[in-house]
Amino acid sequence: MKFSIDQIKAEHQKVKSGADFPKYIQAIKNLGVSHYVAHVKDGNTEYFDAENKSGSTGAKYDHLTISENINLGNFMARLKLHQQGGTDYMTFCNDCADNGVEGWKMDLNEMTCLYFDRSGNEILIEKVPFL
């Protein structure tokens, strides 16, 4: 792997809100990350390179309970607020859990983010803004 989890963590430390997300994505893409999968329940994120080799962060916080009920409308409102810089990462993770979002897969080649539920079903897919 070209990148290390420590390098990714260093880039993540620079993110103060969702408004900083496009810069973060560009930085980790430059490190050689092709995609990653983030899990809301404990914050563990697995990062992959172009050869599908991976490294994980491990749990970042105490377990959150993911709602069985998906509230897409409320999730989209909270997501928009987060993307505009209105919430921090932990608040966003709690918002995901409350609205039935188990995690997301970020594809840095396609520049898409796919949010999924507890069963792995797609809830929402969106394009990530370029810098």
Coordinates of N, CA, C and O in Angstrom, one line a residue:
M1 N 0.8 -1.2 0.0 CA 0.0 0.0 0.0 C 0.9 1.2 0.0 O 1.9 1.3 0.7
K2 N 0.5 2.2 -0.8 CA 1.2 3.5 -0.8 C 1.0 4.3 0.4 O 1.8 5.1 0.8
F3 N -0.2 4.2 1.0 CA -0.5 5.0 2.1 C -0.5 4.3 3.5 O -0.6 3.0 3.5
S4 N -0.5 5.0 4.5 CA -0.6 4.4 5.9 C -1.9 5.0 6.6 O -2.3 6.1 6.2
I5 N -2.4 4.2 7.5 CA -3.5 4.7 8.3 C -3.1 6.0 9.0 O -4.0 6.9 9.2
D6 N -1.9 6.1 9.5 CA -1.5 7.3 10.2 C -1.6 8.6 9.2 O -1.9 9.6 9.7
Q7 N -1.2 8.4 8.0 CA -1.3 9.5 7.0 C -2.8 9.9 6.8 O -3.1 11.1 6.8
I8 N -3.7 8.9 6.7 CA -5.1 9.2 6.6 C -5.6 9.9 7.8 O -6.4 10.9 7.7
K9 N -5.2 9.4 9.0 CA -5.7 10.1 10.3 C -5.2 11.5 10.3 O -5.9 12.4 10.8
A10 N -4.0 11.8 9.9 CA -3.5 13.1 9.9 C -4.3 14.0 9.0 O -4.6 15.2 9.3
E11 N -4.7 13.5 7.8 CA -5.6 14.3 6.9 C -7.0 14.5 7.6 O -7.6 15.6 7.5
H12 N -7.5 13.5 8.2 CA -8.8 13.5 8.8 C -8.8 14.6 10.0 O -9.9 15.2 10.2
Q13 N -7.7 14.7 10.7 CA -7.6 15.7 11.8 C -7.9 17.1 11.3 O -8.3 18.0 12.0
K14 N -7.6 17.4 10.0 CA -7.8 18.7 9.4 C -9.3 19.0 9.1 O -9.7 20.2 8.9
V15 N -10.2 18.0 9.2 CA -11.6 18.2 8.9 C -12.3 18.6 10.1 O -12.3 17.9 11.1
K16 N -12.9 19.8 10.1 CA -13.6 20.4 11.2 C -15.1 20.2 11.0 O -15.9 20.2 12.0
S17 N -15.6 20.2 9.8 CA -17.0 20.0 9.5 C -17.1 19.4 8.1 O -16.1 19.2 7.4
G18 N -18.3 19.2 7.7 CA -18.6 18.6 6.3 C -18.1 19.5 5.2 O -17.8 19.1 4.1
A19 N -18.0 20.8 5.5 CA -17.5 21.8 4.5 C -16.1 21.5 4.1 O -15.6 21.8 3.0
D20 N -15.3 20.8 5.0 CA -13.9 20.5 4.7 C -13.7 19.2 3.9 O -12.6 18.8 3.6
F21 N -14.8 18.5 3.8 CA -14.8 17.1 3.2 C -14.1 17.0 1.8 O -13.3 16.2 1.6
P22 N -14.5 17.9 0.8 CA -13.8 17.8 -0.5 C -12.3 17.9 -0.4 O -11.6 17.1 -1.2
K23 N -11.8 18.7 0.4 CA -10.3 18.8 0.6 C -9.7 17.5 1.1 O -8.7 17.0 0.7
Y24 N -10.4 16.9 2.1 CA -10.0 15.7 2.7 C -10.0 14.6 1.6 O -9.0 13.8 1.5
I25 N -11.0 14.5 0.8 CA -11.1 13.5 -0.2 C -10.0 13.6 -1.2 O -9.4 12.6 -1.6
Q26 N -9.7 14.8 -1.6 CA -8.6 15.0 -2.6 C -7.3 14.6 -1.9 O -6.5 14.0 -2.6
A27 N -7.1 14.9 -0.7 CA -5.8 14.6 0.0 C -5.6 13.1 0.1 O -4.5 12.6 -0.2
I28 N -6.7 12.4 0.5 CA -6.5 10.9 0.6 C -6.4 10.2 -0.8 O -5.7 9.2 -0.9
K29 N -7.1 10.8 -1.7 CA -7.0 10.3 -3.1 C -5.5 10.4 -3.6 O -5.0 9.5 -4.2
N30 N -4.9 11.6 -3.3 CA -3.5 11.8 -3.6 C -2.6 10.8 -2.9 O -1.5 10.5 -3.4
L31 N -3.0 10.3 -1.8 CA -2.2 9.3 -1.0 C -2.3 7.9 -1.7 O -1.4 7.1 -1.4
G32 N -3.3 7.7 -2.5 CA -3.4 6.4 -3.2 C -4.7 5.6 -2.8 O -4.8 4.5 -3.1
V33 N -5.6 6.3 -2.0 CA -6.8 5.6 -1.6 C -7.7 5.6 -2.8 O -8.0 6.6 -3.5
S34 N -8.3 4.4 -3.2 CA -9.2 4.3 -4.3 C -10.7 4.3 -3.8 O -11.6 4.8 -4.4
H35 N -10.9 3.7 -2.6 CA -12.2 3.8 -2.0 C -12.1 3.4 -0.5 O -11.1 2.9 -0.1
Y36 N -13.2 3.7 0.2 CA -13.2 3.3 1.6 C -14.6 3.0 2.1 O -15.6 3.5 1.4
V37 N -14.8 2.3 3.2 CA -16.1 2.0 3.7 C -16.0 2.4 5.2 O -15.1 1.9 6.0
A38 N -16.9 3.2 5.6 CA -17.0 3.7 7.0 C -18.3 3.1 7.6 O -19.3 3.1 7.0
H39 N -18.1 2.6 8.9 CA -19.2 2.0 9.6 C -19.6 2.9 10.8 O -18.7 3.2 11.7
V40 N -20.8 3.3 10.8 CA -21.3 4.3 11.8 C -21.3 3.7 13.2 O -21.0 4.4 14.2
K41 N -21.5 2.4 13.4 CA -21.7 1.8 14.7 C -20.5 2.0 15.6 O -20.7 2.2 16.8
D42 N -19.3 2.1 15.1 CA -18.1 2.3 15.9 C -17.0 3.2 15.3 O -16.0 3.4 15.9
G43 N -17.3 3.7 14.1 CA -16.4 4.6 13.4 C -15.2 3.9 12.7 O -14.4 4.5 12.1
N44 N -15.2 2.5 12.7 CA -14.2 1.8 12.0 C -14.3 2.1 10.5 O -15.4 2.1 9.9
T45 N -13.2 2.4 9.9 CA -13.2 2.7 8.4 C -12.1 1.9 7.8 O -10.9 1.9 8.3
E46 N -12.4 1.2 6.7 CA -11.4 0.4 6.0 C -11.1 1.1 4.6 O -12.0 1.4 3.9
Y47 N -9.8 1.4 4.4 CA -9.3 2.1 3.2 C -8.7 1.2 2.3 O -7.9 0.3 2.7
F48 N -8.9 1.3 1.0 CA -8.4 0.4 0.0 C -7.6 1.2 -1.1 O -7.9 2.3 -1.4
D49 N -6.6 0.5 -1.6 CA -5.8 1.1 -2.7 C -6.3 0.4 -4.0 O -7.2 -0.4 -4.0
A50 N -5.6 0.8 -5.1 CA -6.0 0.3 -6.4 C -5.9 -1.2 -6.6 O -6.6 -1.8 -7.4
E51 N -5.0 -1.8 -5.8 CA -4.9 -3.3 -5.8 C -5.8 -4.0 -4.8 O -5.6 -5.2 -4.6
N52 N -6.7 -3.3 -4.2 CA -7.6 -3.7 -3.2 C -7.0 -4.2 -1.9 O -7.6 -5.0 -1.1
K53 N -5.8 -3.7 -1.7 CA -5.1 -4.0 -0.4 C -5.7 -2.9 0.6 O -6.1 -1.8 0.1
S54 N -5.9 -3.3 1.9 CA -6.6 -2.4 2.8 C -5.9 -2.3 4.1 O -5.1 -3.1 4.5
G55 N -6.3 -1.2 4.8 CA -6.0 -1.0 6.2 C -7.2 -0.4 6.9 O -7.9 0.3 6.3
S56 N -7.3 -0.7 8.2 CA -8.5 -0.2 8.9 C -8.0 0.6 10.1 O -7.0 0.4 10.7
T57 N -8.9 1.5 10.5 CA -8.6 2.4 11.6 C -9.0 1.7 12.9 O -8.5 2.1 14.0
G58 N -9.9 0.8 12.9 CA -10.4 0.2 14.2 C -11.5 1.1 14.7 O -11.7 2.2 14.2
A59 N -12.1 0.7 15.8 CA -13.2 1.5 16.4 C -12.6 2.8 16.9 O -11.5 2.9 17.4
K60 N -13.4 3.9 16.6 CA -13.1 5.2 17.0 C -13.8 5.8 18.2 O -13.5 6.7 18.8
Y61 N -15.0 5.1 18.5 CA -15.8 5.6 19.6 C -16.7 4.4 20.1 O -16.7 3.4 19.4
D62 N -17.4 4.6 21.2 CA -18.3 3.6 21.7 C -19.4 3.3 20.7 O -19.8 4.2 19.9
H63 N -19.9 2.1 20.7 CA -20.9 1.7 19.7 C -22.2 2.5 19.8 O -22.7 2.9 20.8
L64 N -22.6 2.9 18.6 CA -23.9 3.5 18.4 C -24.9 2.5 17.9 O -24.6 1.6 17.2
T65 N -26.2 2.7 18.3 CA -27.2 1.8 17.9 C -27.8 2.3 16.6 O -28.3 3.5 16.6
I66 N -27.8 1.5 15.5 CA -28.3 2.0 14.3 C -29.8 1.7 14.2 O -30.2 0.5 14.4
S67 N -30.6 2.7 14.0 CA -32.1 2.5 13.9 C -32.5 1.5 12.8 O -31.8 1.5 11.8
E68 N -33.5 0.7 13.1 CA -34.0 -0.3 12.1 C -34.8 0.5 11.1 O -35.0 0.0 10.0
N69 N -35.3 1.6 11.4 CA -36.2 2.4 10.6 C -35.4 3.5 9.8 O -34.7 4.3 10.5
I70 N -35.5 3.5 8.5 CA -34.8 4.5 7.7 C -35.7 5.7 7.6 O -36.9 5.6 7.2
N71 N -35.2 6.9 7.9 CA -35.9 8.1 7.7 C -35.1 9.0 6.7 O -34.2 9.8 7.1
L72 N -35.3 8.7 5.4 CA -34.5 9.3 4.4 C -34.6 10.8 4.3 O -33.6 11.5 4.2
G73 N -35.8 11.3 4.5 CA -36.0 12.8 4.5 C -35.2 13.5 5.5 O -34.6 14.5 5.3
N74 N -35.3 13.0 6.8 CA -34.6 13.6 7.9 C -33.1 13.4 7.7 O -32.3 14.3 7.9
F75 N -32.7 12.2 7.2 CA -31.2 12.0 6.9 C -30.7 13.0 5.9 O -29.6 13.6 6.1
M76 N -31.4 13.2 4.8 CA -31.0 14.1 3.8 C -30.9 15.5 4.3 O -29.9 16.3 4.0
A77 N -31.8 15.9 5.2 CA -31.7 17.3 5.8 C -30.5 17.4 6.7 O -29.8 18.4 6.6
R78 N -30.2 16.4 7.5 CA -29.0 16.4 8.4 C -27.7 16.3 7.6 O -26.8 17.0 7.9
L79 N -27.7 15.5 6.5 CA -26.6 15.5 5.6 C -26.3 16.8 5.0 O -25.1 17.2 5.0
K80 N -27.3 17.5 4.5 CA -27.1 18.8 3.9 C -26.5 19.8 5.0 O -25.6 20.5 4.7
L81 N -27.1 19.8 6.2 CA -26.6 20.6 7.2 C -25.1 20.3 7.5 O -24.3 21.2 7.6
H82 N -24.7 19.0 7.6 CA -23.3 18.6 7.8 C -22.4 19.1 6.7 O -21.3 19.6 6.9
Q83 N -22.9 18.9 5.4 CA -22.1 19.3 4.3 C -21.8 20.8 4.2 O -20.9 21.3 3.7
Q84 N -22.7 21.6 4.8 CA -22.6 23.0 4.8 C -21.8 23.5 6.0 O -21.6 24.7 6.2
G85 N -21.3 22.6 6.8 CA -20.4 22.9 8.0 C -21.2 23.1 9.3 O -20.7 23.6 10.3
G86 N -22.5 22.7 9.3 CA -23.3 22.9 10.5 C -23.2 21.9 11.6 O -23.7 22.2 12.7
T87 N -22.5 20.8 11.3 CA -22.3 19.8 12.4 C -20.9 19.2 12.3 O -20.3 19.3 11.2
D88 N -20.4 18.7 13.4 CA -19.1 18.0 13.4 C -19.3 16.5 13.0 O -20.5 16.0 12.9
Y89 N -18.2 15.8 12.9 CA -18.3 14.4 12.5 C -19.1 13.5 13.4 O -19.9 12.7 13.0
M90 N -18.9 13.7 14.7 CA -19.6 12.8 15.7 C -21.1 13.1 15.7 O -21.9 12.1 15.7
T91 N -21.5 14.3 15.5 CA -22.9 14.7 15.4 C -23.5 14.0 14.1 O -24.6 13.4 14.2
F92 N -22.7 14.1 13.0 CA -23.2 13.4 11.8 C -23.3 11.9 12.0 O -24.3 11.3 11.5
C93 N -22.4 11.3 12.7 CA -22.5 9.8 12.9 C -23.8 9.5 13.7 O -24.5 8.5 13.4
N94 N -24.0 10.3 14.7 CA -25.3 10.1 15.5 C -26.5 10.3 14.7 O -27.5 9.6 14.8
D95 N -26.5 11.3 13.8 CA -27.6 11.6 12.9 C -27.8 10.4 11.9 O -28.9 9.9 11.7
C96 N -26.7 9.8 11.5 CA -26.8 8.6 10.6 C -27.5 7.5 11.4 O -28.4 6.9 10.9
A97 N -27.0 7.2 12.6 CA -27.5 6.1 13.4 C -29.0 6.3 13.7 O -29.8 5.4 13.5
D98 N -29.4 7.5 14.0 CA -30.8 7.8 14.3 C -31.7 7.6 13.1 O -32.9 7.4 13.3
N99 N -31.2 7.8 11.9 CA -32.0 7.7 10.7 C -31.8 6.4 9.9 O -32.2 6.3 8.8
G100 N -31.1 5.4 10.6 CA -31.0 4.1 9.9 C -29.9 3.9 9.0 O -29.9 2.9 8.2
V101 N -28.9 4.8 9.0 CA -27.8 4.7 8.1 C -26.6 4.0 8.8 O -26.1 4.5 9.8
E102 N -26.3 2.8 8.3 CA -25.2 1.9 8.9 C -23.8 2.4 8.5 O -22.9 2.3 9.3
G103 N -23.7 3.0 7.3 CA -22.4 3.5 6.9 C -22.5 4.0 5.5 O -23.5 4.2 4.9
W104 N -21.3 4.2 4.9 CA -21.1 4.7 3.6 C -19.9 4.1 2.9 O -18.9 3.8 3.6
K105 N -20.0 4.0 1.6 CA -18.8 3.6 0.8 C -18.5 4.8 -0.1 O -19.4 5.3 -0.9
M106 N -17.3 5.3 0.0 CA -16.8 6.4 -0.8 C -15.9 5.9 -1.9 O -14.9 5.2 -1.7
D107 N -16.3 6.1 -3.2 CA -15.5 5.7 -4.3 C -14.8 6.9 -4.9 O -15.4 7.8 -5.4
L108 N -13.5 6.9 -4.7 CA -12.7 8.1 -5.1 C -12.4 8.2 -6.6 O -11.9 9.2 -7.0
N109 N -12.7 7.1 -7.3 CA -12.5 7.1 -8.7 C -13.7 7.7 -9.4 O -13.7 8.5 -10.3
E110 N -14.9 7.2 -8.9 CA -16.2 7.7 -9.5 C -16.6 9.0 -8.8 O -17.5 9.7 -9.3
M111 N -16.0 9.3 -7.7 CA -16.4 10.5 -6.8 C -17.8 10.4 -6.4 O -18.6 11.3 -6.6
T112 N -18.2 9.2 -5.9 CA -19.6 9.0 -5.4 C -19.5 8.5 -4.0 O -18.5 7.9 -3.5
C113 N -20.6 8.8 -3.2 CA -20.7 8.3 -1.9 C -22.1 7.5 -1.8 O -23.1 8.1 -2.1
L114 N -22.0 6.3 -1.4 CA -23.2 5.4 -1.3 C -23.5 5.2 0.1 O -22.6 4.6 0.8
Y115 N -24.6 5.6 0.6 CA -25.0 5.4 2.0 C -25.8 4.1 2.1 O -26.7 3.9 1.2
F116 N -25.6 3.2 3.1 CA -26.3 2.0 3.2 C -26.9 1.7 4.5 O -26.5 2.3 5.5
D117 N -27.9 0.9 4.6 CA -28.6 0.5 5.8 C -28.0 -0.7 6.5 O -27.0 -1.2 6.0
R118 N -28.6 -1.2 7.6 CA -28.1 -2.3 8.4 C -28.0 -3.6 7.5 O -27.2 -4.4 7.9
S119 N -28.8 -3.7 6.5 CA -28.8 -4.9 5.6 C -27.8 -4.7 4.4 O -27.7 -5.6 3.6
G120 N -27.2 -3.6 4.3 CA -26.3 -3.3 3.2 C -27.0 -2.7 2.0 O -26.4 -2.6 0.9
N121 N -28.3 -2.4 2.1 CA -29.1 -1.9 1.0 C -28.7 -0.4 0.8 O -28.6 0.3 1.8
E122 N -28.7 0.0 -0.5 CA -28.4 1.4 -0.8 C -29.6 2.2 -0.4 O -30.7 1.9 -0.7
I123 N -29.2 3.3 0.3 CA -30.2 4.3 0.8 C -30.2 5.5 -0.1 O -31.2 6.1 -0.5
L124 N -29.0 6.0 -0.4 CA -28.8 7.2 -1.1 C -27.4 7.1 -1.8 O -26.4 6.6 -1.2
I125 N -27.3 7.6 -3.0 CA -26.0 7.8 -3.6 C -25.9 9.2 -4.1 O -26.8 9.8 -4.6
E126 N -24.7 9.8 -3.9 CA -24.5 11.2 -4.3 C -23.1 11.4 -4.9 O -22.2 10.7 -4.6
K127 N -23.0 12.4 -5.7 CA -21.7 12.8 -6.3 C -21.0 13.7 -5.3 O -21.6 14.5 -4.6
V128 N -19.7 13.4 -5.1 CA -18.9 14.2 -4.2 C -18.4 15.4 -5.0 O -17.9 15.3 -6.1
P129 N -18.5 16.6 -4.4 CA -18.1 17.8 -5.2 C -16.5 17.8 -5.3 O -15.8 17.4 -4.4
F130 N -16.1 18.3 -6.5 CA -14.7 18.4 -6.7 C -14.2 19.8 -6.2 O -15.0 20.7 -6.1
L131 N -13.0 19.9 -5.9 CA -12.4 21.2 -5.4 C -12.4 22.2 -6.6 O -12.2 21.9 -7.7

